[in-house]
mmCIF file of C-alpha atoms in Angstrom:
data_model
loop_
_atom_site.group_PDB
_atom_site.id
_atom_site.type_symbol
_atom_site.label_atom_id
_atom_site.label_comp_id
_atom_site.label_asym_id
_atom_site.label_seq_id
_atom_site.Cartn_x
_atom_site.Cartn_y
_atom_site.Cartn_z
ATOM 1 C CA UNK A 1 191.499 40.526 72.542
ATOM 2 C CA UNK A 2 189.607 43.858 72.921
ATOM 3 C CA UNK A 3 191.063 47.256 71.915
ATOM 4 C CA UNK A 4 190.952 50.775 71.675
ATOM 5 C CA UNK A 5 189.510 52.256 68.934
ATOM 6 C CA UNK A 6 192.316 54.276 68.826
ATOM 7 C CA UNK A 7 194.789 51.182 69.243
ATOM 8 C CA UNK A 8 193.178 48.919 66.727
ATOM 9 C CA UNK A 9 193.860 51.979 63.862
ATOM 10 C CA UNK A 10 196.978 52.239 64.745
ATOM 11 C CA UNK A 11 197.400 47.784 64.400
ATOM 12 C CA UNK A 12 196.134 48.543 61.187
ATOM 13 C CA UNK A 13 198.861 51.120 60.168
ATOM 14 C CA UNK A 14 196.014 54.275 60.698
ATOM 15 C CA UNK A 15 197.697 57.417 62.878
ATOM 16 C CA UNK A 16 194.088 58.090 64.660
ATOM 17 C CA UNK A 17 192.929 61.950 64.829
ATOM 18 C CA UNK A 18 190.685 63.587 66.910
ATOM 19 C CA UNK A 19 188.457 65.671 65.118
ATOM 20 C CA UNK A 20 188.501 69.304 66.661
ATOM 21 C CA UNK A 21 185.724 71.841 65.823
ATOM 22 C CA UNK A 22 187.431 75.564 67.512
ATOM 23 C CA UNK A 23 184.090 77.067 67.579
ATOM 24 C CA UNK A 24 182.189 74.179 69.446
ATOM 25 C CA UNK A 25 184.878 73.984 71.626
ATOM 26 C CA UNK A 26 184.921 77.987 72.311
ATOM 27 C CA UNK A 27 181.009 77.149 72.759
ATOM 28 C CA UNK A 28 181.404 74.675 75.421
ATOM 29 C CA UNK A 29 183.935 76.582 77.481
ATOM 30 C CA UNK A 30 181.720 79.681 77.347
ATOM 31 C CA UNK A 31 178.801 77.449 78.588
ATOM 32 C CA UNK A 32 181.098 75.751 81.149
ATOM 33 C CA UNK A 33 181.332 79.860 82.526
ATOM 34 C CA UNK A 34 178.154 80.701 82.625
ATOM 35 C CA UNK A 35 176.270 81.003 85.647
ATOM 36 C CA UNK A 36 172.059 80.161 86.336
ATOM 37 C CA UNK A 37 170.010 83.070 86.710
ATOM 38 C CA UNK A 38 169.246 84.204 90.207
ATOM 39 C CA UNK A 39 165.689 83.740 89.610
ATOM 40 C CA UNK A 40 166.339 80.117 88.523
ATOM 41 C CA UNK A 41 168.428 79.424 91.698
ATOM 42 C CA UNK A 42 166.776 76.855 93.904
ATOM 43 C CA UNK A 43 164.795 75.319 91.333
ATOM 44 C CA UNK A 44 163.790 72.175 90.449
ATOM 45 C CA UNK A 45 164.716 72.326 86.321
ATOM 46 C CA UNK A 46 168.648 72.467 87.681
ATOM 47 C CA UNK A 47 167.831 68.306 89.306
ATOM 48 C CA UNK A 48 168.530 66.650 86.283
ATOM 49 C CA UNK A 49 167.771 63.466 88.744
ATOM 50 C CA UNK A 50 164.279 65.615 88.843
ATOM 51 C CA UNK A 51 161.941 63.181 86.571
ATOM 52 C CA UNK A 52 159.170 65.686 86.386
ATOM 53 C CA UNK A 53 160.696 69.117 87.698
ATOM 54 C CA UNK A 54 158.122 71.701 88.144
ATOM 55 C CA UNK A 55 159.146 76.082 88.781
ATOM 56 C CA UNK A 56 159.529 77.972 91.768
ATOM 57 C CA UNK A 57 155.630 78.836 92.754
ATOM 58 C CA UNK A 58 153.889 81.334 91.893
ATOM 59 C CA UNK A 59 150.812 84.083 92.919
ATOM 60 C CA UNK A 60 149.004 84.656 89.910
ATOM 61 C CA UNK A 61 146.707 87.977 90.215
ATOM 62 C CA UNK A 62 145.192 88.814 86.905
ATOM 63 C CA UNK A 63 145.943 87.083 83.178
ATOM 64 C CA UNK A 64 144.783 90.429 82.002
ATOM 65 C CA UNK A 65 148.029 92.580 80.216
ATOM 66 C CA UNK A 66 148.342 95.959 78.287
ATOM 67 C CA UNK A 67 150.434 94.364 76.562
ATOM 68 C CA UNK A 68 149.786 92.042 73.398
ATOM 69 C CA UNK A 69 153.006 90.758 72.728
ATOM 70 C CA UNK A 70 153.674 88.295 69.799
ATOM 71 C CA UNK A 71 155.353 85.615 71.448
ATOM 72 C CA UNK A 72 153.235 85.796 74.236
ATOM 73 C CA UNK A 73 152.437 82.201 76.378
ATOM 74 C CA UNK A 74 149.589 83.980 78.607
ATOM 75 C CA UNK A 75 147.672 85.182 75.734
ATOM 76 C CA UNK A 76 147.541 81.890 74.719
ATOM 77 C CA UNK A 77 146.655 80.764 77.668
ATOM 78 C CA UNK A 78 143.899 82.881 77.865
ATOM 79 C CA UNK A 79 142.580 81.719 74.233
ATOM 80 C CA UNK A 80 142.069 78.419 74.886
ATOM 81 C CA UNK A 81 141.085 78.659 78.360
ATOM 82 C CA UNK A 82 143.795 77.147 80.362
ATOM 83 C CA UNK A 83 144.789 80.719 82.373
ATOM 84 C CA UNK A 84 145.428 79.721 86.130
ATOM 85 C CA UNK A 85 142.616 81.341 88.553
ATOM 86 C CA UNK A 86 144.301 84.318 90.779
ATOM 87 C CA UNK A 87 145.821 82.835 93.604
ATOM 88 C CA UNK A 88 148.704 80.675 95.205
ATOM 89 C CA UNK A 89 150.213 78.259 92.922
ATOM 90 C CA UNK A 90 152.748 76.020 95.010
ATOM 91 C CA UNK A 91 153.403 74.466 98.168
ATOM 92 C CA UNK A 92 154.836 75.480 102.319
ATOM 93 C CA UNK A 93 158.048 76.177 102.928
ATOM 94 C CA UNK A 94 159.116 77.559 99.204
ATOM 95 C CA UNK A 95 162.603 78.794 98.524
ATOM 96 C CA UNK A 96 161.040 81.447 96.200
ATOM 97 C CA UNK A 97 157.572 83.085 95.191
ATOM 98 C CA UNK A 98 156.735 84.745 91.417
ATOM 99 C CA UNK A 99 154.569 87.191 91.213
ATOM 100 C CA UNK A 100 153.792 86.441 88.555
ATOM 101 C CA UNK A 101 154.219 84.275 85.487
ATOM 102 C CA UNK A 102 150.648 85.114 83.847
ATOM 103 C CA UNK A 103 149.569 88.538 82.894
ATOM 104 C CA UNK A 104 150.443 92.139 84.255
ATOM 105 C CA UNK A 105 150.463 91.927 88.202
ATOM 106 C CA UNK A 106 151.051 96.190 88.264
ATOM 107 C CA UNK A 107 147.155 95.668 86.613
ATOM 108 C CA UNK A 108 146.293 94.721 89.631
ATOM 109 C CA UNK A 109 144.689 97.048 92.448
ATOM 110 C CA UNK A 110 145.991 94.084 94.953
ATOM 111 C CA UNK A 111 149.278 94.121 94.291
ATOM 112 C CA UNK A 112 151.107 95.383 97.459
ATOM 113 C CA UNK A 113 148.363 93.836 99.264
ATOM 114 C CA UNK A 114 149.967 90.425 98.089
ATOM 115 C CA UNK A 115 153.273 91.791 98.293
ATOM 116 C CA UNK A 116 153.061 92.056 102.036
ATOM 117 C CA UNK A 117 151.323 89.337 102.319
ATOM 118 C CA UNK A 118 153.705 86.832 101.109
ATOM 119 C CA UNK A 119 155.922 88.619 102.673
ATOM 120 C CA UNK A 120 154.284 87.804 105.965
ATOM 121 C CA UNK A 121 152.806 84.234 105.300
ATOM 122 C CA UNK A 122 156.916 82.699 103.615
ATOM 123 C CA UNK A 123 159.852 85.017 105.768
ATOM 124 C CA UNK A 124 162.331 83.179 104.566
ATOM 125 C CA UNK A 125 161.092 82.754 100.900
ATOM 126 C CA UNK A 126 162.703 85.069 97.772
ATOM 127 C CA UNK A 127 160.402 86.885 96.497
ATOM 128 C CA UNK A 128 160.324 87.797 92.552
ATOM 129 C CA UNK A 129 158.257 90.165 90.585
ATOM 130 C CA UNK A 130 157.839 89.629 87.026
ATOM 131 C CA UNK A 131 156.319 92.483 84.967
ATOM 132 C CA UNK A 132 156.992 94.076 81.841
ATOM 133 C CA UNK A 133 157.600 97.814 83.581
ATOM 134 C CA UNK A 134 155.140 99.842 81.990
ATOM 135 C CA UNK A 135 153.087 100.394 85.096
ATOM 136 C CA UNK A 136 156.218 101.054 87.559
ATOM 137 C CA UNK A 137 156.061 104.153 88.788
ATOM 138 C CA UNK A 138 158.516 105.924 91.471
ATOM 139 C CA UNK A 139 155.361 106.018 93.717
ATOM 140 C CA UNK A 140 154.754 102.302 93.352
ATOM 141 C CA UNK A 141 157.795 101.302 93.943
ATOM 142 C CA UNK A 142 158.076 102.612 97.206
ATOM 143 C CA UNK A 143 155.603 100.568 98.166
ATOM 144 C CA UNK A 144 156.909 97.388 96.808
ATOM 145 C CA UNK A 145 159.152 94.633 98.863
ATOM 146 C CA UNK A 146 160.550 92.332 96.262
ATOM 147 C CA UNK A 147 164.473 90.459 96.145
ATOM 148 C CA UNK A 148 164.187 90.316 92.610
ATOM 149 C CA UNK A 149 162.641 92.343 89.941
ATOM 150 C CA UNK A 150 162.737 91.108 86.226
ATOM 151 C CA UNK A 151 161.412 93.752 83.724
ATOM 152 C CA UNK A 152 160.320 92.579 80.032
ATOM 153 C CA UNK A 153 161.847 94.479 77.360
ATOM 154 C CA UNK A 154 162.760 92.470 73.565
ATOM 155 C CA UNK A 155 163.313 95.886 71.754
ATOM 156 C CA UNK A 156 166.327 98.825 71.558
ATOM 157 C CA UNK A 157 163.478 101.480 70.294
ATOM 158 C CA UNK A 158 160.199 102.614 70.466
ATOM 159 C CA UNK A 159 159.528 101.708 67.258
ATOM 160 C CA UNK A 160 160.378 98.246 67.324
ATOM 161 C CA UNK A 161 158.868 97.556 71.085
ATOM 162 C CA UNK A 162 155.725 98.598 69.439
ATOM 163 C CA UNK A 163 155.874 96.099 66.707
ATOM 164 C CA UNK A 164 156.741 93.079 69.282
ATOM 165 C CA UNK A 165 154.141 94.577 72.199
ATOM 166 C CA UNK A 166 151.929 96.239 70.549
ATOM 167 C CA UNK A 167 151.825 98.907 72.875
ATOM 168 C CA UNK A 168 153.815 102.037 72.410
ATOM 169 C CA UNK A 169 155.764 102.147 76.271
ATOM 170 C CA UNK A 170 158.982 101.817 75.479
ATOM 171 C CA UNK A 171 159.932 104.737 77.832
ATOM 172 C CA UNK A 172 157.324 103.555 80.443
ATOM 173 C CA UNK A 173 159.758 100.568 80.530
ATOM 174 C CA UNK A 174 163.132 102.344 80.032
ATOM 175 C CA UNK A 175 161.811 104.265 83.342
ATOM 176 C CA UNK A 176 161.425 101.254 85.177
ATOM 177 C CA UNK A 177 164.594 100.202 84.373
ATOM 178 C CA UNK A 178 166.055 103.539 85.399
ATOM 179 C CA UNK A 179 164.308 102.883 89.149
ATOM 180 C CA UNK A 180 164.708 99.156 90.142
ATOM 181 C CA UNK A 181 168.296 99.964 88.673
ATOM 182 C CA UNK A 182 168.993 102.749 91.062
ATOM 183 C CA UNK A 183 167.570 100.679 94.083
ATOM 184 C CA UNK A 184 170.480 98.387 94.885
ATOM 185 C CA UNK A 185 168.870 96.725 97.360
ATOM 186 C CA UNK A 186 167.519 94.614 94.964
ATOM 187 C CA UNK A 187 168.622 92.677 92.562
ATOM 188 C CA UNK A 188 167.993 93.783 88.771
ATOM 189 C CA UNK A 189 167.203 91.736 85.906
ATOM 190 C CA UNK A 190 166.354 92.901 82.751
ATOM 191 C CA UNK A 191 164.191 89.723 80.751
ATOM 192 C CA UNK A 192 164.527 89.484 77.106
ATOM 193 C CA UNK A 193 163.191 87.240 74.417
ATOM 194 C CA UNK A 194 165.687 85.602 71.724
ATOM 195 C CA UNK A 195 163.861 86.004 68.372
ATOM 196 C CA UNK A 196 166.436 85.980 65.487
ATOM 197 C CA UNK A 197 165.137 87.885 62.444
ATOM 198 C CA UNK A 198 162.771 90.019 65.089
ATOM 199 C CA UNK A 199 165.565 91.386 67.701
ATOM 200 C CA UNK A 200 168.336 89.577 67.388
ATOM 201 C CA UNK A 201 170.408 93.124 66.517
ATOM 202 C CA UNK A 202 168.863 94.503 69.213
ATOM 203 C CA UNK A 203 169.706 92.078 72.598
ATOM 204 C CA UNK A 204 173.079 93.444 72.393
ATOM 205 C CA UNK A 205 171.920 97.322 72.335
ATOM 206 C CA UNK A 206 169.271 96.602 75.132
ATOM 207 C CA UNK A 207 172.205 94.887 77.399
ATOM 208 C CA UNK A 208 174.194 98.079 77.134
ATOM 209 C CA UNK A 209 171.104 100.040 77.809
ATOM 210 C CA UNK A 210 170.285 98.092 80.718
ATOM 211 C CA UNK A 211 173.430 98.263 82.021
ATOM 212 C CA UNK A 212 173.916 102.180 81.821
ATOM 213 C CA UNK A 213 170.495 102.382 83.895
ATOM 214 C CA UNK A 214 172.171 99.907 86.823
ATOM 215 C CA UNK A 215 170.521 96.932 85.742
ATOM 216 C CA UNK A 216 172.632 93.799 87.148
ATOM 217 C CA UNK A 217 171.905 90.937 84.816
ATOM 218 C CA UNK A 218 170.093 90.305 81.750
ATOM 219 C CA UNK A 219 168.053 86.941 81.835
ATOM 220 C CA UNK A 220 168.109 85.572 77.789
ATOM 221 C CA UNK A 221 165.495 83.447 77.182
ATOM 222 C CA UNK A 222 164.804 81.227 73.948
ATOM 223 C CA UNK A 223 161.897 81.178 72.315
ATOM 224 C CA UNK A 224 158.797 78.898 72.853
ATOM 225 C CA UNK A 225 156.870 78.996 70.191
ATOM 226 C CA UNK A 226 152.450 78.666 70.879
ATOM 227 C CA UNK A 227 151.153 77.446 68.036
ATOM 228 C CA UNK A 228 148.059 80.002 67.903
ATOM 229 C CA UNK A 229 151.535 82.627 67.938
ATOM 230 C CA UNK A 230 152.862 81.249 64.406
ATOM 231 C CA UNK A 231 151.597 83.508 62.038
ATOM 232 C CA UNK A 232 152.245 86.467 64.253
ATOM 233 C CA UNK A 233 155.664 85.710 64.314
ATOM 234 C CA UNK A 234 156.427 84.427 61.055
ATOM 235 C CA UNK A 235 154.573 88.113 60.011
ATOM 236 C CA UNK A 236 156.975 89.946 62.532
ATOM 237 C CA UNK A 237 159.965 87.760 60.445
ATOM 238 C CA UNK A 238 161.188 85.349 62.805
ATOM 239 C CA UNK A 239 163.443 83.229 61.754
ATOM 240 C CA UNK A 240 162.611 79.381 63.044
ATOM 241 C CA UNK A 241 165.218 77.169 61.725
ATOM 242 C CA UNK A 242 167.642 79.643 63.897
ATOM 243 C CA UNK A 243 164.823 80.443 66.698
ATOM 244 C CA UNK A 244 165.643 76.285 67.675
ATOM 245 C CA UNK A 245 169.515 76.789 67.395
ATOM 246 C CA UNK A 246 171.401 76.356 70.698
ATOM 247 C CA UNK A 247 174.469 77.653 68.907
ATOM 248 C CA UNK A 248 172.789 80.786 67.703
ATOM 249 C CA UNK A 249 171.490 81.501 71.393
ATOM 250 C CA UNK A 250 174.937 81.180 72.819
ATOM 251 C CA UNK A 251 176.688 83.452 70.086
ATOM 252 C CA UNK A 252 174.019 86.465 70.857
ATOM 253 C CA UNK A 253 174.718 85.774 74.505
ATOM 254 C CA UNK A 254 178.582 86.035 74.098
ATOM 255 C CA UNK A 255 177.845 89.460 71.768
ATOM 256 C CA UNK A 256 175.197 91.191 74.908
ATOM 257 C CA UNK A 257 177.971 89.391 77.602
ATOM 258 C CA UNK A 258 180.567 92.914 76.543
ATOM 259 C CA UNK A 259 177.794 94.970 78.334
ATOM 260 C CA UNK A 260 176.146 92.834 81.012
ATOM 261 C CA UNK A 261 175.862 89.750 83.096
ATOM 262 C CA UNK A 262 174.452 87.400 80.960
ATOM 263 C CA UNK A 263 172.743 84.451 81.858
ATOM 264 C CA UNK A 264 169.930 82.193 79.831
ATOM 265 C CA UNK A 265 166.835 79.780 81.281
ATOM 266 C CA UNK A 266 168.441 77.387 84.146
ATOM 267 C CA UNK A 267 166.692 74.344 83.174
ATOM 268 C CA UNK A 268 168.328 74.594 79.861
ATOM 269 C CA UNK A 269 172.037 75.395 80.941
ATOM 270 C CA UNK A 270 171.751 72.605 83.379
ATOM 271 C CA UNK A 271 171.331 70.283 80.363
ATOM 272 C CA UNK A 272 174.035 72.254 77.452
ATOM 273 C CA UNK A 273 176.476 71.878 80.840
ATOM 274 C CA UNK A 274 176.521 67.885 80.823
ATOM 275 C CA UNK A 275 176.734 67.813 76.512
ATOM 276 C CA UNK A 276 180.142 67.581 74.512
ATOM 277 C CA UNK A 277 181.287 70.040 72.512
ATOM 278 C CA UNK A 278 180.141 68.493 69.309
ATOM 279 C CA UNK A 279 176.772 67.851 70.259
ATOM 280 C CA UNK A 280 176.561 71.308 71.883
ATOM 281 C CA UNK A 281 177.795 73.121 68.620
ATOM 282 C CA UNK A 282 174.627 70.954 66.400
ATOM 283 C CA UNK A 283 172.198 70.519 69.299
ATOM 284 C CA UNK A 284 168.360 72.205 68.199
ATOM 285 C CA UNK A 285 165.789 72.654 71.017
ATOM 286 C CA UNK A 286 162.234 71.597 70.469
ATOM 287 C CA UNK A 287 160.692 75.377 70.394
ATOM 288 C CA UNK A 288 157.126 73.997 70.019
ATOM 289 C CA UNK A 289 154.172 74.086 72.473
ATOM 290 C CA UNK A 290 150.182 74.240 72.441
ATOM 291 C CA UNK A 291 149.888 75.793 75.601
ATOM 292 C CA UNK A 292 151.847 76.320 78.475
ATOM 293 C CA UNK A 293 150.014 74.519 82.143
ATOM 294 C CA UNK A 294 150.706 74.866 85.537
ATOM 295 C CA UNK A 295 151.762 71.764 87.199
ATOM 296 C CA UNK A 296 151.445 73.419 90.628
ATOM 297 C CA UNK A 297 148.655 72.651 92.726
ATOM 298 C CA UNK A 298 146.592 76.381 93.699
ATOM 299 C CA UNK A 299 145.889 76.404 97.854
ATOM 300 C CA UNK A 300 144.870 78.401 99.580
ATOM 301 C CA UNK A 301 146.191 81.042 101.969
#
């Protein structure tokens, strides 16, 4: 006869407990609340059924950036030669454009050119600009067509955005902020880094900041670590054992949640959704990489 684990302790005099852990269960009901980014939504990484899942595509229009940031996947990309060629990365019919994932597309004299252009060539795609805000000007933006903006910022001051960017435009950026915040025709999104020991302190000050300039969500993303990045960051002081910690993610995000709509990388949620409580409370996410690659095919328009 088969039984229960629960009824053959019990057959063998044993009252059975179920082991409770508050804080993983706190975790999981957070996690069960949050929602994807908007920039994630209609992506592939949310199909779990996906077996190879690929992002929303992207025009890429320069790898340059004057910004050298620490953690920084398109400088390596650029190192070992692996930078995608300007152009279309991606396929007809797309739910949603980046422009773009490599380099500084406001370095770019073509910029509202392409703008208008995907605007033209995919009318009923989203289109998202990713950029770190330095190069935003009122002037610009005027110009500019976008459903989505997501400006780069991993710092509370000037002092410490120069030590992560190397590049002292920490007000360049607060600016920006100030302007796609006021423009609520858009939707807002202010795209920070999690790197405990480096800024961990600060996501919580740069949510409240955002959110006083209009900004309507913060997108908290973990770490990937690029192995030519190491010794940058380990000089900077990140902390790695905690840079791979789900748990530690989740707890800054329920600390920068008091000021702003939080929301972390859609791909990953998707996954910490489906887990237990237990396993989400120990789980550690492989924060190694080489170099990032395109899987998208580049056509042409």
């Amino acid at each position: 006869m088969k039984y229960s684990w629960e009824e053959f302790a019990r057959k063998m005099g044993v009252e059975p407990q179920i082991l409770e852990n508050k804080e993983a269960r706190l975790l999981k009901e957070f996690v069960m609340d949050l929602k994807f980014p908007t920039h994630c939504q209609g992506c592939q990484g949310l199909d779990l059924s996906n077996p190879n899942p690929v992002h929303h595509p992207s025009y890429e229009l320069t790898p340059a950036c004057n910004h050298d940031c620490i953690f920084c996947y398109s400088n390596v990309a650029v190192k070992l030669g692996k930078v995608p060629k300007p152009g279309y990365y991606g396929w007809e019919n797309p739910k949603a454009i980046t422009v773009s994932q490599y380099g500084e597309p406001l370095l770019s004299k073509r910029i509202v050119e392409v703008n208008r252009m995907l605007r033209e060539r995919f009318p009923e795609a989203r289109l998202d600009l990713q950029t770190n805000g330095s190069l935003l000007t009122e002037e610009l933006w005027e110009k500019l067509d976008f459903d989505i903006v997501m400006i780069s910022l991993d710092a509370a001051t000037r002092e410490k955005h120069l030590k992560i960017t190397n590049a002292d435009t920490f007000d360049a950026v607060v600016n920006a902020l100030r302007i796609v915040g006021a423009d609520k025709s858009v939707r807002s999104v202010v795209r920070t880094i999690f790197m405990p020991g480096i800024n961990d302190e600060d996501i919580p000050k740069i949510a409240e900041l955002a959110a006083s300039l209009g900004i309507d969500e913060m997108m908290l993303q973990p770490l990937t670590i690029h192995e030519l990045n190491v010794e940058r960051l380990k000089k900077a002081g990140l902390d790695f054992e905690r840079a791979g910690s789900v748990r530690e993610l989740l707890k800054t995000v329920m600390e920068a949640k008091k000021y702003i709509d939080v929301r972390i990388s859609g791909c990953l949620l998707a996954q910490l959704k489906r887990m237990d409580s237990l396993t989400l409370f120990s789980v550690k996410r492989v924060a190694r990489e080489v170099a990032p690659i395109v899987k998208r095919k580049r056509e042409e328009l």
